């Protein structure tokens, strides 16, 4: 368990503000006809203007054979995470996950959102709505004295109540001076179980959900992860800190 002091939290708030500005600009750009690499170019330019860097660029994820070569992740449709921005042009019906981490003066925040392009089916609208709502419910449980199990239960209960599946094998995590720190923040759990939450803990909570299976496969070309059955997936993530007054969202969007 890592506890951050007020100096650290000031740095993380500044990092989070930069992340939100860029992530919202990326979300606004997400329209039919836009090429994925354009998101990378926009993020790169905005990072430079802000005097910040990407926490993803050259990061070597667990389970990958190489470091990640881009500033952001753009995962499409059945891709859950780690999708690379390519020359693909967005089409109506696509589901785009934008995942992004900022490092500013050594402080790292992490966040993600999902956008449905053009005409979204009722099933896709339900998927995105339930995933985002599960994140809101999880953050509400991120209170001093509660447990990691309370966070996981909030996500799992809402997702399964909606007839959807939690993606297995991918989790949230601590964050702050490294992109992935202890503890792991699972998207399932039992109330009252697991590590107790203490003031100053900084967590990236990130439900990842599919319309079909919970199982994933790793793609050979870019080492991203997709649902095994090809079903649509969604991903929402925010970085928060546990305070005496409840959770503070460091990446509010």
PDB file of C-alpha atoms in Angstrom:
ATOM      1  CA  UNK A   1       0.000   0.000   0.000  1.00  0.00           C
ATOM      2  CA  UNK A   2       1.342   3.446  -0.979  1.00  0.00           C
ATOM      3  CA  UNK A   3       0.106   6.579   0.802  1.00  0.00           C
ATOM      4  CA  UNK A   4       0.539   9.948  -0.925  1.00  0.00           C
ATOM      5  CA  UNK A   5       1.159  13.213   0.921  1.00  0.00           C
ATOM      6  CA  UNK A   6      -0.241  16.635   0.043  1.00  0.00           C
ATOM      7  CA  UNK A   7       2.760  17.526  -2.121  1.00  0.00           C
ATOM      8  CA  UNK A   8       2.212  14.375  -4.176  1.00  0.00           C
ATOM      9  CA  UNK A   9      -1.503  15.049  -4.458  1.00  0.00           C
ATOM     10  CA  UNK A  10      -0.830  18.547  -5.780  1.00  0.00           C
ATOM     11  CA  UNK A  11       1.316  17.043  -8.511  1.00  0.00           C
ATOM     12  CA  UNK A  12      -1.285  14.398  -9.299  1.00  0.00           C
ATOM     13  CA  UNK A  13      -4.055  17.002  -9.535  1.00  0.00           C
ATOM     14  CA  UNK A  14      -1.979  18.957 -12.064  1.00  0.00           C
ATOM     15  CA  UNK A  15      -1.313  15.772 -14.041  1.00  0.00           C
ATOM     16  CA  UNK A  16      -5.010  14.916 -13.954  1.00  0.00           C
ATOM     17  CA  UNK A  17      -6.057  18.324 -15.273  1.00  0.00           C
ATOM     18  CA  UNK A  18      -3.770  17.914 -18.272  1.00  0.00           C
ATOM     19  CA  UNK A  19      -5.060  14.406 -18.899  1.00  0.00           C
ATOM     20  CA  UNK A  20      -8.704  15.511 -18.823  1.00  0.00           C
ATOM     21  CA  UNK A  21      -8.094  18.408 -21.220  1.00  0.00           C
ATOM     22  CA  UNK A  22      -6.489  16.051 -23.738  1.00  0.00           C
ATOM     23  CA  UNK A  23      -8.919  13.171 -23.251  1.00  0.00           C
ATOM     24  CA  UNK A  24     -11.928  15.425 -23.783  1.00  0.00           C
ATOM     25  CA  UNK A  25     -10.318  16.846 -26.937  1.00  0.00           C
ATOM     26  CA  UNK A  26      -9.839  13.273 -28.173  1.00  0.00           C
ATOM     27  CA  UNK A  27     -13.461  12.443 -27.360  1.00  0.00           C
ATOM     28  CA  UNK A  28     -14.677  15.495 -29.265  1.00  0.00           C
ATOM     29  CA  UNK A  29     -12.607  14.391 -32.262  1.00  0.00           C
ATOM     30  CA  UNK A  30     -14.177  10.919 -32.285  1.00  0.00           C
ATOM     31  CA  UNK A  31     -16.386  11.047 -35.388  1.00  0.00           C
ATOM     32  CA  UNK A  32     -17.052   8.875 -38.410  1.00  0.00           C
ATOM     33  CA  UNK A  33     -14.340   9.464 -41.022  1.00  0.00           C
ATOM     34  CA  UNK A  34     -11.516  10.269 -38.584  1.00  0.00           C
ATOM     35  CA  UNK A  35      -8.352   8.160 -38.905  1.00  0.00           C
ATOM     36  CA  UNK A  36      -7.051   6.592 -35.681  1.00  0.00           C
ATOM     37  CA  UNK A  37      -3.534   7.992 -36.061  1.00  0.00           C
ATOM     38  CA  UNK A  38      -5.021  11.497 -35.904  1.00  0.00           C
ATOM     39  CA  UNK A  39      -5.842  10.897 -32.223  1.00  0.00           C
ATOM     40  CA  UNK A  40      -2.187  10.080 -31.574  1.00  0.00           C
ATOM     41  CA  UNK A  41      -1.044  13.234 -33.371  1.00  0.00           C
ATOM     42  CA  UNK A  42      -3.466  15.432 -31.397  1.00  0.00           C
ATOM     43  CA  UNK A  43      -2.436  13.921 -28.050  1.00  0.00           C
ATOM     44  CA  UNK A  44       1.253  14.302 -28.882  1.00  0.00           C
ATOM     45  CA  UNK A  45       0.839  17.975 -29.774  1.00  0.00           C
ATOM     46  CA  UNK A  46      -1.247  18.767 -26.687  1.00  0.00           C
ATOM     47  CA  UNK A  47       1.216  16.973 -24.399  1.00  0.00           C
ATOM     48  CA  UNK A  48       4.042  19.067 -25.809  1.00  0.00           C
ATOM     49  CA  UNK A  49       2.079  22.283 -25.284  1.00  0.00           C
ATOM     50  CA  UNK A  50       1.369  21.281 -21.672  1.00  0.00           C
ATOM     51  CA  UNK A  51       4.979  20.394 -20.916  1.00  0.00           C
ATOM     52  CA  UNK A  52       3.904  16.837 -20.093  1.00  0.00           C
ATOM     53  CA  UNK A  53       4.562  13.357 -21.410  1.00  0.00           C
ATOM     54  CA  UNK A  54       2.699  10.142 -22.040  1.00  0.00           C
ATOM     55  CA  UNK A  55       2.877   7.462 -19.356  1.00  0.00           C
ATOM     56  CA  UNK A  56       2.169   4.887 -22.081  1.00  0.00           C
ATOM     57  CA  UNK A  57       4.938   5.750 -24.557  1.00  0.00           C
ATOM     58  CA  UNK A  58       7.733   3.154 -24.307  1.00  0.00           C
ATOM     59  CA  UNK A  59       6.012   1.455 -21.361  1.00  0.00           C
ATOM     60  CA  UNK A  60       6.502  -2.332 -21.335  1.00  0.00           C
ATOM     61  CA  UNK A  61       3.194  -3.923 -20.259  1.00  0.00           C
ATOM     62  CA  UNK A  62       3.155  -7.258 -18.480  1.00  0.00           C
ATOM     63  CA  UNK A  63       2.470 -10.020 -20.999  1.00  0.00           C
ATOM     64  CA  UNK A  64       3.920  -8.087 -23.954  1.00  0.00           C
ATOM     65  CA  UNK A  65       7.167  -8.810 -25.784  1.00  0.00           C
ATOM     66  CA  UNK A  66       7.935  -5.151 -26.511  1.00  0.00           C
ATOM     67  CA  UNK A  67       7.448  -1.630 -25.239  1.00  0.00           C
ATOM     68  CA  UNK A  68       4.356   0.270 -26.355  1.00  0.00           C
ATOM     69  CA  UNK A  69       5.291   2.671 -29.212  1.00  0.00           C
ATOM     70  CA  UNK A  70       2.486   5.268 -28.969  1.00  0.00           C
ATOM     71  CA  UNK A  71       1.248   8.002 -26.612  1.00  0.00           C
ATOM     72  CA  UNK A  72      -2.329   6.702 -26.405  1.00  0.00           C
ATOM     73  CA  UNK A  73      -4.291   3.485 -26.890  1.00  0.00           C
ATOM     74  CA  UNK A  74      -7.151   3.331 -29.395  1.00  0.00           C
ATOM     75  CA  UNK A  75      -9.001   0.008 -29.060  1.00  0.00           C
ATOM     76  CA  UNK A  76     -11.822  -0.830 -31.464  1.00  0.00           C
ATOM     77  CA  UNK A  77     -14.942  -2.933 -31.072  1.00  0.00           C
ATOM     78  CA  UNK A  78     -13.920  -6.330 -29.612  1.00  0.00           C
ATOM     79  CA  UNK A  79     -10.488  -4.927 -28.652  1.00  0.00           C
ATOM     80  CA  UNK A  80     -10.563  -4.177 -24.935  1.00  0.00           C
ATOM     81  CA  UNK A  81      -7.196  -2.496 -24.296  1.00  0.00           C
ATOM     82  CA  UNK A  82      -3.764  -1.746 -25.793  1.00  0.00           C
ATOM     83  CA  UNK A  83      -5.026  -1.141 -29.331  1.00  0.00           C
ATOM     84  CA  UNK A  84      -2.609   0.925 -31.444  1.00  0.00           C
ATOM     85  CA  UNK A  85      -3.586   4.052 -33.431  1.00  0.00           C
ATOM     86  CA  UNK A  86      -3.337   2.989 -37.079  1.00  0.00           C
ATOM     87  CA  UNK A  87      -4.479   4.187 -40.521  1.00  0.00           C
ATOM     88  CA  UNK A  88      -7.978   2.756 -39.900  1.00  0.00           C
ATOM     89  CA  UNK A  89     -10.843   5.185 -40.636  1.00  0.00           C
ATOM     90  CA  UNK A  90     -13.691   5.195 -38.117  1.00  0.00           C
ATOM     91  CA  UNK A  91     -17.047   3.956 -39.401  1.00  0.00           C
ATOM     92  CA  UNK A  92     -20.609   4.143 -38.146  1.00  0.00           C
ATOM     93  CA  UNK A  93     -21.184   1.364 -35.625  1.00  0.00           C
ATOM     94  CA  UNK A  94     -17.607   1.296 -34.348  1.00  0.00           C
ATOM     95  CA  UNK A  95     -16.983   1.330 -30.591  1.00  0.00           C
ATOM     96  CA  UNK A  96     -13.766   3.205 -29.757  1.00  0.00           C
ATOM     97  CA  UNK A  97     -11.918   3.016 -26.445  1.00  0.00           C
ATOM     98  CA  UNK A  98      -9.540   5.919 -25.739  1.00  0.00           C
ATOM     99  CA  UNK A  99      -7.076   5.075 -22.952  1.00  0.00           C
ATOM    100  CA  UNK A 100      -4.395   7.521 -21.872  1.00  0.00           C
ATOM    101  CA  UNK A 101      -1.884   8.205 -19.095  1.00  0.00           C
ATOM    102  CA  UNK A 102      -0.091  11.491 -18.402  1.00  0.00           C
ATOM    103  CA  UNK A 103       3.201  12.028 -16.603  1.00  0.00           C
ATOM    104  CA  UNK A 104       3.744  15.606 -15.423  1.00  0.00           C
ATOM    105  CA  UNK A 105       6.740  16.507 -13.260  1.00  0.00           C
ATOM    106  CA  UNK A 106       6.996  12.830 -12.354  1.00  0.00           C
ATOM    107  CA  UNK A 107       3.331  12.406 -11.381  1.00  0.00           C
ATOM    108  CA  UNK A 108       1.167   9.951 -13.301  1.00  0.00           C
ATOM    109  CA  UNK A 109      -2.601   9.777 -13.782  1.00  0.00           C
ATOM    110  CA  UNK A 110      -4.570   7.344 -15.950  1.00  0.00           C
ATOM    111  CA  UNK A 111      -8.056   7.463 -17.497  1.00  0.00           C
ATOM    112  CA  UNK A 112     -10.161   5.995 -20.291  1.00  0.00           C
ATOM    113  CA  UNK A 113     -13.541   6.392 -21.958  1.00  0.00           C
ATOM    114  CA  UNK A 114     -15.536   4.698 -24.699  1.00  0.00           C
ATOM    115  CA  UNK A 115     -17.355   6.315 -27.618  1.00  0.00           C
ATOM    116  CA  UNK A 116     -19.941   4.789 -29.957  1.00  0.00           C
ATOM    117  CA  UNK A 117     -19.599   6.139 -33.514  1.00  0.00           C
ATOM    118  CA  UNK A 118     -22.608   6.969 -35.676  1.00  0.00           C
ATOM    119  CA  UNK A 119     -25.630   4.725 -35.229  1.00  0.00           C
ATOM    120  CA  UNK A 120     -25.185   2.659 -32.066  1.00  0.00           C
ATOM    121  CA  UNK A 121     -27.399  -0.369 -31.429  1.00  0.00           C
ATOM    122  CA  UNK A 122     -29.498  -0.555 -28.234  1.00  0.00           C
ATOM    123  CA  UNK A 123     -27.142  -3.297 -27.004  1.00  0.00           C
ATOM    124  CA  UNK A 124     -24.069  -1.089 -27.452  1.00  0.00           C
ATOM    125  CA  UNK A 125     -25.797   1.848 -25.746  1.00  0.00           C
ATOM    126  CA  UNK A 126     -26.601  -0.452 -22.822  1.00  0.00           C
ATOM    127  CA  UNK A 127     -23.000  -1.702 -22.712  1.00  0.00           C
ATOM    128  CA  UNK A 128     -21.523   1.803 -22.547  1.00  0.00           C
ATOM    129  CA  UNK A 129     -24.100   3.064 -20.068  1.00  0.00           C
ATOM    130  CA  UNK A 130     -23.732   0.140 -17.691  1.00  0.00           C
ATOM    131  CA  UNK A 131     -19.926   0.217 -17.810  1.00  0.00           C
ATOM    132  CA  UNK A 132     -19.754   3.929 -17.074  1.00  0.00           C
ATOM    133  CA  UNK A 133     -22.357   3.622 -14.325  1.00  0.00           C
ATOM    134  CA  UNK A 134     -20.425   0.746 -12.738  1.00  0.00           C
ATOM    135  CA  UNK A 135     -17.413   3.062 -12.515  1.00  0.00           C
ATOM    136  CA  UNK A 136     -19.510   5.735 -10.809  1.00  0.00           C
ATOM    137  CA  UNK A 137     -20.828   3.191  -8.296  1.00  0.00           C
ATOM    138  CA  UNK A 138     -17.324   1.853  -7.657  1.00  0.00           C
ATOM    139  CA  UNK A 139     -15.951   5.333  -6.980  1.00  0.00           C
ATOM    140  CA  UNK A 140     -18.784   5.926  -4.502  1.00  0.00           C
ATOM    141  CA  UNK A 141     -17.495   2.894  -2.549  1.00  0.00           C
ATOM    142  CA  UNK A 142     -13.903   4.205  -2.532  1.00  0.00           C
ATOM    143  CA  UNK A 143     -14.117   5.574   0.992  1.00  0.00           C
ATOM    144  CA  UNK A 144     -11.783   5.410   3.964  1.00  0.00           C
ATOM    145  CA  UNK A 145     -12.580   2.262   5.970  1.00  0.00           C
ATOM    146  CA  UNK A 146     -14.181   0.427   3.047  1.00  0.00           C
ATOM    147  CA  UNK A 147     -12.287  -2.297   1.181  1.00  0.00           C
ATOM    148  CA  UNK A 148     -11.123  -3.147  -2.322  1.00  0.00           C
ATOM    149  CA  UNK A 149     -13.795  -5.841  -2.250  1.00  0.00           C
ATOM    150  CA  UNK A 150     -16.466  -3.120  -1.900  1.00  0.00           C
ATOM    151  CA  UNK A 151     -15.176  -1.480  -5.091  1.00  0.00           C
ATOM    152  CA  UNK A 152     -15.098  -4.765  -7.000  1.00  0.00           C
ATOM    153  CA  UNK A 153     -18.544  -5.794  -5.757  1.00  0.00           C
ATOM    154  CA  UNK A 154     -20.084  -2.507  -6.929  1.00  0.00           C
ATOM    155  CA  UNK A 155     -18.764  -3.082 -10.450  1.00  0.00           C
ATOM    156  CA  UNK A 156     -19.571  -6.788 -10.633  1.00  0.00           C
ATOM    157  CA  UNK A 157     -23.073  -6.438  -9.226  1.00  0.00           C
ATOM    158  CA  UNK A 158     -24.105  -3.670 -11.620  1.00  0.00           C
ATOM    159  CA  UNK A 159     -22.563  -5.306 -14.686  1.00  0.00           C
ATOM    160  CA  UNK A 160     -24.069  -8.735 -14.041  1.00  0.00           C
ATOM    161  CA  UNK A 161     -27.456  -7.256 -13.144  1.00  0.00           C
ATOM    162  CA  UNK A 162     -27.455  -5.833 -16.669  1.00  0.00           C
ATOM    163  CA  UNK A 163     -26.654  -9.225 -18.205  1.00  0.00           C
ATOM    164  CA  UNK A 164     -23.127  -8.241 -19.209  1.00  0.00           C
ATOM    165  CA  UNK A 165     -19.702  -9.777 -18.492  1.00  0.00           C
ATOM    166  CA  UNK A 166     -16.696  -8.507 -16.550  1.00  0.00           C
ATOM    167  CA  UNK A 167     -13.527  -8.990 -18.604  1.00  0.00           C
ATOM    168  CA  UNK A 168     -11.332 -11.569 -16.852  1.00  0.00           C
ATOM    169  CA  UNK A 169      -7.602 -11.082 -16.325  1.00  0.00           C
ATOM    170  CA  UNK A 170      -7.505  -7.267 -16.599  1.00  0.00           C
ATOM    171  CA  UNK A 171      -7.656  -5.021 -13.539  1.00  0.00           C
ATOM    172  CA  UNK A 172      -7.335  -1.538 -12.192  1.00  0.00           C
ATOM    173  CA  UNK A 173      -4.300  -0.599 -10.137  1.00  0.00           C
ATOM    174  CA  UNK A 174      -2.535   1.847  -7.890  1.00  0.00           C
ATOM    175  CA  UNK A 175      -0.929   4.772  -9.700  1.00  0.00           C
ATOM    176  CA  UNK A 176       1.157   7.824  -8.842  1.00  0.00           C
ATOM    177  CA  UNK A 177       4.899   7.699  -9.480  1.00  0.00           C
ATOM    178  CA  UNK A 178       4.649   4.593 -11.669  1.00  0.00           C
ATOM    179  CA  UNK A 179       1.912   3.696 -14.138  1.00  0.00           C
ATOM    180  CA  UNK A 180       1.123   0.433 -12.358  1.00  0.00           C
ATOM    181  CA  UNK A 181       1.581   0.286  -8.599  1.00  0.00           C
ATOM    182  CA  UNK A 182       0.117  -1.854  -5.832  1.00  0.00           C
ATOM    183  CA  UNK A 183      -2.624  -2.733  -5.169  1.00  0.00           C
ATOM    184  CA  UNK A 184      -4.472  -4.462  -7.995  1.00  0.00           C
ATOM    185  CA  UNK A 185      -8.062  -3.196  -8.145  1.00  0.00           C
ATOM    186  CA  UNK A 186     -10.254  -6.069  -9.304  1.00  0.00           C
ATOM    187  CA  UNK A 187     -13.563  -5.527 -11.089  1.00  0.00           C
ATOM    188  CA  UNK A 188     -15.219  -8.155  -8.911  1.00  0.00           C
ATOM    189  CA  UNK A 189     -15.231  -8.887  -5.196  1.00  0.00           C
ATOM    190  CA  UNK A 190     -17.159  -9.373  -1.999  1.00  0.00           C
ATOM    191  CA  UNK A 191     -18.272  -6.624   0.327  1.00  0.00           C
ATOM    192  CA  UNK A 192     -15.961  -6.131   3.277  1.00  0.00           C
ATOM    193  CA  UNK A 193     -13.176  -8.289   1.885  1.00  0.00           C
ATOM    194  CA  UNK A 194      -9.697  -7.355   0.702  1.00  0.00           C
ATOM    195  CA  UNK A 195      -7.383  -4.470   1.579  1.00  0.00           C
ATOM    196  CA  UNK A 196      -8.842  -1.678   3.708  1.00  0.00           C
ATOM    197  CA  UNK A 197      -8.861   1.715   2.042  1.00  0.00           C
ATOM    198  CA  UNK A 198      -6.850   4.443   3.734  1.00  0.00           C
ATOM    199  CA  UNK A 199      -6.521   8.180   3.263  1.00  0.00           C
ATOM    200  CA  UNK A 200      -3.922   9.019   0.611  1.00  0.00           C
ATOM    201  CA  UNK A 201      -4.301   5.856  -1.485  1.00  0.00           C
ATOM    202  CA  UNK A 202      -4.414   6.685  -5.214  1.00  0.00           C
ATOM    203  CA  UNK A 203      -6.237   4.186  -7.416  1.00  0.00           C
ATOM    204  CA  UNK A 204      -7.037   3.842 -11.109  1.00  0.00           C
ATOM    205  CA  UNK A 205     -10.447   2.142 -11.163  1.00  0.00           C
ATOM    206  CA  UNK A 206     -11.324   0.753 -14.594  1.00  0.00           C
ATOM    207  CA  UNK A 207     -14.244  -1.553 -15.325  1.00  0.00           C
ATOM    208  CA  UNK A 208     -13.836  -3.434 -18.621  1.00  0.00           C
ATOM    209  CA  UNK A 209     -17.017  -5.114 -19.816  1.00  0.00           C
ATOM    210  CA  UNK A 210     -18.290  -7.115 -22.805  1.00  0.00           C
ATOM    211  CA  UNK A 211     -21.609  -7.993 -24.396  1.00  0.00           C
ATOM    212  CA  UNK A 212     -20.528 -11.637 -24.556  1.00  0.00           C
ATOM    213  CA  UNK A 213     -17.769 -13.652 -22.979  1.00  0.00           C
ATOM    214  CA  UNK A 214     -15.542 -12.624 -20.093  1.00  0.00           C
ATOM    215  CA  UNK A 215     -12.570 -14.339 -21.735  1.00  0.00           C
ATOM    216  CA  UNK A 216      -9.885 -12.524 -23.734  1.00  0.00           C
ATOM    217  CA  UNK A 217      -7.185 -13.392 -26.249  1.00  0.00           C
ATOM    218  CA  UNK A 218      -3.984 -11.542 -27.086  1.00  0.00           C
ATOM    219  CA  UNK A 219      -3.652 -10.448 -30.700  1.00  0.00           C
ATOM    220  CA  UNK A 220      -0.385 -11.372 -32.404  1.00  0.00           C
ATOM    221  CA  UNK A 221       0.000  -8.245 -34.534  1.00  0.00           C
ATOM    222  CA  UNK A 222      -0.044  -5.518 -31.868  1.00  0.00           C
ATOM    223  CA  UNK A 223      -0.333  -7.557 -28.627  1.00  0.00           C
ATOM    224  CA  UNK A 224      -3.628  -5.876 -27.742  1.00  0.00           C
ATOM    225  CA  UNK A 225      -6.355  -7.826 -25.939  1.00  0.00           C
ATOM    226  CA  UNK A 226      -9.743  -8.671 -27.504  1.00  0.00           C
ATOM    227  CA  UNK A 227     -12.779 -10.623 -26.379  1.00  0.00           C
ATOM    228  CA  UNK A 228     -12.443 -14.292 -27.308  1.00  0.00           C
ATOM    229  CA  UNK A 229     -15.845 -14.447 -28.991  1.00  0.00           C
ATOM    230  CA  UNK A 230     -15.485 -11.143 -30.868  1.00  0.00           C
ATOM    231  CA  UNK A 231     -18.163  -9.398 -28.823  1.00  0.00           C
ATOM    232  CA  UNK A 232     -18.155  -5.631 -28.312  1.00  0.00           C
ATOM    233  CA  UNK A 233     -16.393  -4.283 -25.235  1.00  0.00           C
ATOM    234  CA  UNK A 234     -16.311  -1.051 -23.244  1.00  0.00           C
ATOM    235  CA  UNK A 235     -13.769   0.525 -20.892  1.00  0.00           C
ATOM    236  CA  UNK A 236     -14.087   3.495 -18.547  1.00  0.00           C
ATOM    237  CA  UNK A 237     -11.396   4.562 -16.073  1.00  0.00           C
ATOM    238  CA  UNK A 238     -10.682   7.362 -13.628  1.00  0.00           C
ATOM    239  CA  UNK A 239      -7.873   8.042 -11.161  1.00  0.00           C
ATOM    240  CA  UNK A 240      -9.073   8.814  -7.625  1.00  0.00           C
ATOM    241  CA  UNK A 241      -7.597   9.439  -4.196  1.00  0.00           C
ATOM    242  CA  UNK A 242      -9.095   8.314  -0.890  1.00  0.00           C
ATOM    243  CA  UNK A 243      -9.658  11.301   1.428  1.00  0.00           C
ATOM    244  CA  UNK A 244     -11.278  11.841   4.808  1.00  0.00           C
ATOM    245  CA  UNK A 245     -14.220  13.406   2.950  1.00  0.00           C
ATOM    246  CA  UNK A 246     -14.708  10.592   0.470  1.00  0.00           C
ATOM    247  CA  UNK A 247     -13.177   9.916  -2.940  1.00  0.00           C
ATOM    248  CA  UNK A 248     -11.645  12.793  -4.891  1.00  0.00           C
ATOM    249  CA  UNK A 249     -11.574  12.246  -8.650  1.00  0.00           C
ATOM    250  CA  UNK A 250      -8.209  13.388 -10.021  1.00  0.00           C
ATOM    251  CA  UNK A 251      -9.332  12.918 -13.635  1.00  0.00           C
ATOM    252  CA  UNK A 252     -12.895  14.333 -13.650  1.00  0.00           C
ATOM    253  CA  UNK A 253     -14.692  14.110 -16.995  1.00  0.00           C
TER     254      UNK A 253
END
